[in-house]
Amino acid sequence: MASGRGGGGMERFTSPVSYRVGLYDYSPAVKCPCNRKAPCWTSWSDDNPGQRYYRCPSGLKPGDCGYYVWIDRQTTQYNWILLCDLRDAIWRLRKEKAEEEEEQVQRVQKENGELRLMIVQLEKEKDELKNKMEVKEQLEIKENNYFSCFSSVTLHRLLCLLLHS
């Protein structure tokens, strides 16, 4: 079989399709030499795409008894190429989707940063306007006091003039 196929990277360790049946949802039970029910896996390697097999539940960990049995017969050349191509297409699409999602995350993070800067600037402008309003209100109060005082003095003088005339 051809080498160099597949996506490379972490996606090569994931199944291109979801398991429709649980790893232990089959009968009769097949037990490994450890006397435990062996899960039914599907290979997506270049050599055995789509081929099912039983393996010791400990699988390549301490306590693995080494039980490994193929369920399906070897596929035809046509099916092998088709399964590899479909698997690779799925892995490629997943990779593209992950890259697009990462780009979207980066765009949103950039926009969030820009919006945070705008908020800081707007808060600063709001504070400046608030200070200006307070200064203006103080000036208006002083002007009103001055006008009231001026009006009182002027009114008093007018009354005095009228009374003395």
PDB file of C-alpha atoms in Angstrom:
ATOM      1  CA  MET A   1       0.000   0.000   0.000  1.00  0.00           C
ATOM      2  CA  ALA A   2       1.074   3.594  -0.589  1.00  0.00           C
ATOM      3  CA  SER A   3       2.937   5.525   2.037  1.00  0.00           C
ATOM      4  CA  GLY A   4       2.832   9.213   2.745  1.00  0.00           C
ATOM      5  CA  ARG A   5      -0.971   9.364   2.789  1.00  0.00           C
ATOM      6  CA  GLY A   6      -2.940  10.920   5.595  1.00  0.00           C
ATOM      7  CA  GLY A   7      -3.064  14.323   7.161  1.00  0.00           C
ATOM      8  CA  GLY A   8      -0.127  14.323   9.527  1.00  0.00           C
ATOM      9  CA  GLY A   9      -0.311  15.900  12.939  1.00  0.00           C
ATOM     10  CA  MET A  10      -2.743  15.133  15.736  1.00  0.00           C
ATOM     11  CA  GLU A  11      -5.731  14.610  13.429  1.00  0.00           C
ATOM     12  CA  ARG A  12      -4.169  11.309  12.362  1.00  0.00           C
ATOM     13  CA  PHE A  13      -4.940   9.972  15.839  1.00  0.00           C
ATOM     14  CA  THR A  14      -8.650  10.756  15.678  1.00  0.00           C
ATOM     15  CA  SER A  15     -11.354   8.819  13.922  1.00  0.00           C
ATOM     16  CA  PRO A  16     -12.601  10.680  10.850  1.00  0.00           C
ATOM     17  CA  VAL A  17     -16.145   9.545  11.693  1.00  0.00           C
ATOM     18  CA  SER A  18     -17.988   9.014  14.961  1.00  0.00           C
ATOM     19  CA  TYR A  19     -18.492   5.494  16.171  1.00  0.00           C
ATOM     20  CA  ARG A  20     -22.157   4.674  15.551  1.00  0.00           C
ATOM     21  CA  VAL A  21     -21.957   1.787  17.982  1.00  0.00           C
ATOM     22  CA  GLY A  22     -20.168   1.922  21.320  1.00  0.00           C
ATOM     23  CA  LEU A  23     -16.840   0.138  21.632  1.00  0.00           C
ATOM     24  CA  TYR A  24     -18.423  -2.522  23.851  1.00  0.00           C
ATOM     25  CA  ASP A  25     -21.894  -2.627  22.248  1.00  0.00           C
ATOM     26  CA  TYR A  26     -21.604  -5.963  20.466  1.00  0.00           C
ATOM     27  CA  SER A  27     -22.295  -9.592  21.220  1.00  0.00           C
ATOM     28  CA  PRO A  28     -21.324 -12.250  21.761  1.00  0.00           C
ATOM     29  CA  ALA A  29     -18.572 -10.827  23.922  1.00  0.00           C
ATOM     30  CA  VAL A  30     -15.017 -11.366  22.724  1.00  0.00           C
ATOM     31  CA  LYS A  31     -12.632 -11.657  25.645  1.00  0.00           C
ATOM     32  CA  CYS A  32      -8.911 -11.116  25.600  1.00  0.00           C
ATOM     33  CA  PRO A  33      -6.522 -13.375  27.573  1.00  0.00           C
ATOM     34  CA  CYS A  34      -7.007 -10.959  30.533  1.00  0.00           C
ATOM     35  CA  ASN A  35     -10.611 -12.274  30.559  1.00  0.00           C
ATOM     36  CA  ARG A  36     -12.006  -8.784  29.889  1.00  0.00           C
ATOM     37  CA  LYS A  37     -14.360  -7.832  27.060  1.00  0.00           C
ATOM     38  CA  ALA A  38     -12.247  -6.444  24.214  1.00  0.00           C
ATOM     39  CA  PRO A  39     -13.437  -3.181  22.655  1.00  0.00           C
ATOM     40  CA  CYS A  40     -14.150  -3.164  18.931  1.00  0.00           C
ATOM     41  CA  TRP A  41     -12.077  -0.426  17.283  1.00  0.00           C
ATOM     42  CA  THR A  42     -11.895   0.829  13.714  1.00  0.00           C
ATOM     43  CA  SER A  43      -8.485   1.401  12.171  1.00  0.00           C
ATOM     44  CA  TRP A  44      -7.861   4.512  10.108  1.00  0.00           C
ATOM     45  CA  SER A  45      -4.228   3.750   9.338  1.00  0.00           C
ATOM     46  CA  ASP A  46      -2.947   3.910   5.771  1.00  0.00           C
ATOM     47  CA  ASP A  47      -2.673   0.131   5.647  1.00  0.00           C
ATOM     48  CA  ASN A  48      -6.095  -0.750   7.093  1.00  0.00           C
ATOM     49  CA  PRO A  49      -8.571   2.112   6.659  1.00  0.00           C
ATOM     50  CA  GLY A  50     -12.047   1.323   7.952  1.00  0.00           C
ATOM     51  CA  GLN A  51     -11.016  -2.141   9.178  1.00  0.00           C
ATOM     52  CA  ARG A  52     -12.452  -3.225  12.554  1.00  0.00           C
ATOM     53  CA  TYR A  53     -10.450  -5.078  15.186  1.00  0.00           C
ATOM     54  CA  TYR A  54     -10.561  -6.240  18.806  1.00  0.00           C
ATOM     55  CA  ARG A  55      -7.846  -5.195  21.201  1.00  0.00           C
ATOM     56  CA  CYS A  56      -7.092  -5.720  24.885  1.00  0.00           C
ATOM     57  CA  PRO A  57      -8.835  -2.933  26.873  1.00  0.00           C
ATOM     58  CA  SER A  58      -5.447  -1.912  28.296  1.00  0.00           C
ATOM     59  CA  GLY A  59      -4.194  -1.316  24.732  1.00  0.00           C
ATOM     60  CA  LEU A  60      -0.489  -0.376  24.713  1.00  0.00           C
ATOM     61  CA  LYS A  61      -0.511   0.510  28.427  1.00  0.00           C
ATOM     62  CA  PRO A  62       0.910  -1.442  31.344  1.00  0.00           C
ATOM     63  CA  GLY A  63      -1.202  -4.557  31.720  1.00  0.00           C
ATOM     64  CA  ASP A  64      -1.844  -4.926  27.984  1.00  0.00           C
ATOM     65  CA  CYS A  65      -1.910  -8.648  27.231  1.00  0.00           C
ATOM     66  CA  GLY A  66      -1.189  -7.976  23.548  1.00  0.00           C
ATOM     67  CA  TYR A  67      -4.552  -9.269  22.295  1.00  0.00           C
ATOM     68  CA  TYR A  68      -5.196  -7.861  18.824  1.00  0.00           C
ATOM     69  CA  VAL A  69      -7.472  -9.561  16.272  1.00  0.00           C
ATOM     70  CA  TRP A  70      -8.795  -8.266  12.952  1.00  0.00           C
ATOM     71  CA  ILE A  71     -12.538  -8.670  12.406  1.00  0.00           C
ATOM     72  CA  ASP A  72     -12.831  -7.611   8.772  1.00  0.00           C
ATOM     73  CA  ARG A  73     -11.060  -9.168   5.830  1.00  0.00           C
ATOM     74  CA  GLN A  74      -8.597  -7.093   3.830  1.00  0.00           C
ATOM     75  CA  THR A  75     -10.446  -4.646   1.584  1.00  0.00           C
ATOM     76  CA  THR A  76     -10.121  -4.295  -2.187  1.00  0.00           C
ATOM     77  CA  GLN A  77      -7.648  -1.849  -3.716  1.00  0.00           C
ATOM     78  CA  TYR A  78     -10.547   0.356  -4.863  1.00  0.00           C
ATOM     79  CA  ASN A  79     -12.129   0.480  -1.384  1.00  0.00           C
ATOM     80  CA  TRP A  80      -8.737   1.056   0.220  1.00  0.00           C
ATOM     81  CA  ILE A  81      -8.071   4.112  -2.008  1.00  0.00           C
ATOM     82  CA  LEU A  82     -11.615   5.387  -1.509  1.00  0.00           C
ATOM     83  CA  LEU A  83     -11.489   5.045   2.284  1.00  0.00           C
ATOM     84  CA  CYS A  84      -8.068   6.712   2.488  1.00  0.00           C
ATOM     85  CA  ASP A  85      -9.213   9.585   0.259  1.00  0.00           C
ATOM     86  CA  LEU A  86     -12.399  10.101   2.262  1.00  0.00           C
ATOM     87  CA  ARG A  87     -10.503   9.911   5.554  1.00  0.00           C
ATOM     88  CA  ASP A  88      -7.939  12.433   4.305  1.00  0.00           C
ATOM     89  CA  ALA A  89     -10.681  14.761   3.044  1.00  0.00           C
ATOM     90  CA  ILE A  90     -12.351  14.725   6.454  1.00  0.00           C
ATOM     91  CA  TRP A  91      -9.057  15.360   8.250  1.00  0.00           C
ATOM     92  CA  ARG A  92      -8.240  18.195   5.830  1.00  0.00           C
ATOM     93  CA  LEU A  93     -11.679  19.788   6.346  1.00  0.00           C
ATOM     94  CA  ARG A  94     -11.334  19.483  10.124  1.00  0.00           C
ATOM     95  CA  LYS A  95      -7.933  21.135   9.954  1.00  0.00           C
ATOM     96  CA  GLU A  96      -9.270  23.969   7.762  1.00  0.00           C
ATOM     97  CA  LYS A  97     -12.218  24.437  10.113  1.00  0.00           C
ATOM     98  CA  ALA A  98      -9.910  24.554  13.139  1.00  0.00           C
ATOM     99  CA  GLU A  99      -7.698  27.125  11.384  1.00  0.00           C
ATOM    100  CA  GLU A 100     -10.743  29.237  10.458  1.00  0.00           C
ATOM    101  CA  GLU A 101     -12.014  29.052  14.030  1.00  0.00           C
ATOM    102  CA  GLU A 102      -8.591  30.100  15.336  1.00  0.00           C
ATOM    103  CA  GLU A 103      -8.535  33.039  12.906  1.00  0.00           C
ATOM    104  CA  GLN A 104     -12.035  34.006  14.059  1.00  0.00           C
ATOM    105  CA  VAL A 105     -10.922  33.845  17.702  1.00  0.00           C
ATOM    106  CA  GLN A 106      -7.939  36.072  16.906  1.00  0.00           C
ATOM    107  CA  ARG A 107     -10.176  38.561  15.034  1.00  0.00           C
ATOM    108  CA  VAL A 108     -12.621  38.706  17.935  1.00  0.00           C
ATOM    109  CA  GLN A 109      -9.790  39.122  20.447  1.00  0.00           C
ATOM    110  CA  LYS A 110      -8.367  41.974  18.363  1.00  0.00           C
ATOM    111  CA  GLU A 111     -11.796  43.615  18.102  1.00  0.00           C
ATOM    112  CA  ASN A 112     -12.287  43.194  21.854  1.00  0.00           C
ATOM    113  CA  GLY A 113      -8.948  44.890  22.482  1.00  0.00           C
ATOM    114  CA  GLU A 114      -9.910  47.773  20.205  1.00  0.00           C
ATOM    115  CA  LEU A 115     -13.301  48.078  21.910  1.00  0.00           C
ATOM    116  CA  ARG A 116     -11.645  48.104  25.340  1.00  0.00           C
ATOM    117  CA  LEU A 117      -9.410  50.957  24.189  1.00  0.00           C
ATOM    118  CA  MET A 118     -12.477  52.805  22.896  1.00  0.00           C
ATOM    119  CA  ILE A 119     -14.217  52.301  26.240  1.00  0.00           C
ATOM    120  CA  VAL A 120     -11.204  53.717  28.082  1.00  0.00           C
ATOM    121  CA  GLN A 121     -11.109  56.711  25.718  1.00  0.00           C
ATOM    122  CA  LEU A 122     -14.864  57.295  26.022  1.00  0.00           C
ATOM    123  CA  GLU A 123     -14.683  57.052  29.819  1.00  0.00           C
ATOM    124  CA  LYS A 124     -11.903  59.633  29.772  1.00  0.00           C
ATOM    125  CA  GLU A 125     -13.948  61.932  27.515  1.00  0.00           C
ATOM    126  CA  LYS A 126     -17.002  61.428  29.742  1.00  0.00           C
ATOM    127  CA  ASP A 127     -14.976  62.416  32.820  1.00  0.00           C
ATOM    128  CA  GLU A 128     -13.627  65.487  31.023  1.00  0.00           C
ATOM    129  CA  LEU A 129     -17.145  66.526  29.976  1.00  0.00           C
ATOM    130  CA  LYS A 130     -18.414  65.945  33.500  1.00  0.00           C
ATOM    131  CA  ASN A 131     -15.660  68.191  34.876  1.00  0.00           C
ATOM    132  CA  LYS A 132     -16.477  70.871  32.289  1.00  0.00           C
ATOM    133  CA  MET A 133     -20.162  70.672  33.219  1.00  0.00           C
ATOM    134  CA  GLU A 134     -19.302  71.102  36.901  1.00  0.00           C
ATOM    135  CA  VAL A 135     -17.139  74.138  36.105  1.00  0.00           C
ATOM    136  CA  LYS A 136     -19.922  75.572  33.932  1.00  0.00           C
ATOM    137  CA  GLU A 137     -22.510  75.009  36.668  1.00  0.00           C
ATOM    138  CA  GLN A 138     -20.254  76.750  39.197  1.00  0.00           C
ATOM    139  CA  LEU A 139     -19.855  79.702  36.824  1.00  0.00           C
ATOM    140  CA  GLU A 140     -23.616  79.856  36.289  1.00  0.00           C
ATOM    141  CA  ILE A 141     -24.178  79.857  40.049  1.00  0.00           C
ATOM    142  CA  LYS A 142     -21.672  82.707  40.444  1.00  0.00           C
ATOM    143  CA  GLU A 143     -23.259  84.601  37.551  1.00  0.00           C
ATOM    144  CA  ASN A 144     -26.712  84.099  39.027  1.00  0.00           C
ATOM    145  CA  ASN A 145     -25.475  85.304  42.405  1.00  0.00           C
ATOM    146  CA  TYR A 146     -23.802  88.293  40.762  1.00  0.00           C
ATOM    147  CA  PHE A 147     -26.914  89.051  38.716  1.00  0.00           C
ATOM    148  CA  SER A 148     -29.120  88.741  41.809  1.00  0.00           C
ATOM    149  CA  CYS A 149     -26.835  91.010  43.760  1.00  0.00           C
ATOM    150  CA  PHE A 150     -26.590  93.478  40.850  1.00  0.00           C
ATOM    151  CA  SER A 151     -30.351  93.391  40.380  1.00  0.00           C
ATOM    152  CA  SER A 152     -30.952  93.990  44.065  1.00  0.00           C
ATOM    153  CA  VAL A 153     -28.574  96.951  44.144  1.00  0.00           C
ATOM    154  CA  THR A 154     -30.041  98.388  40.965  1.00  0.00           C
ATOM    155  CA  LEU A 155     -33.582  97.939  42.203  1.00  0.00           C
ATOM    156  CA  HIS A 156     -32.671  99.531  45.507  1.00  0.00           C
ATOM    157  CA  ARG A 157     -31.163 102.557  43.723  1.00  0.00           C
ATOM    158  CA  LEU A 158     -34.204 102.926  41.501  1.00  0.00           C
ATOM    159  CA  LEU A 159     -36.472 102.856  44.495  1.00  0.00           C
ATOM    160  CA  CYS A 160     -34.327 105.422  46.232  1.00  0.00           C
ATOM    161  CA  LEU A 161     -34.435 107.664  43.184  1.00  0.00           C
ATOM    162  CA  LEU A 162     -38.165 107.331  42.897  1.00  0.00           C
ATOM    163  CA  LEU A 163     -38.738 108.004  46.544  1.00  0.00           C
ATOM    164  CA  HIS A 164     -36.486 111.078  46.593  1.00  0.00           C
ATOM    165  CA  SER A 165     -37.912 112.624  43.542  1.00  0.00           C
TER     166      SER A 165
END
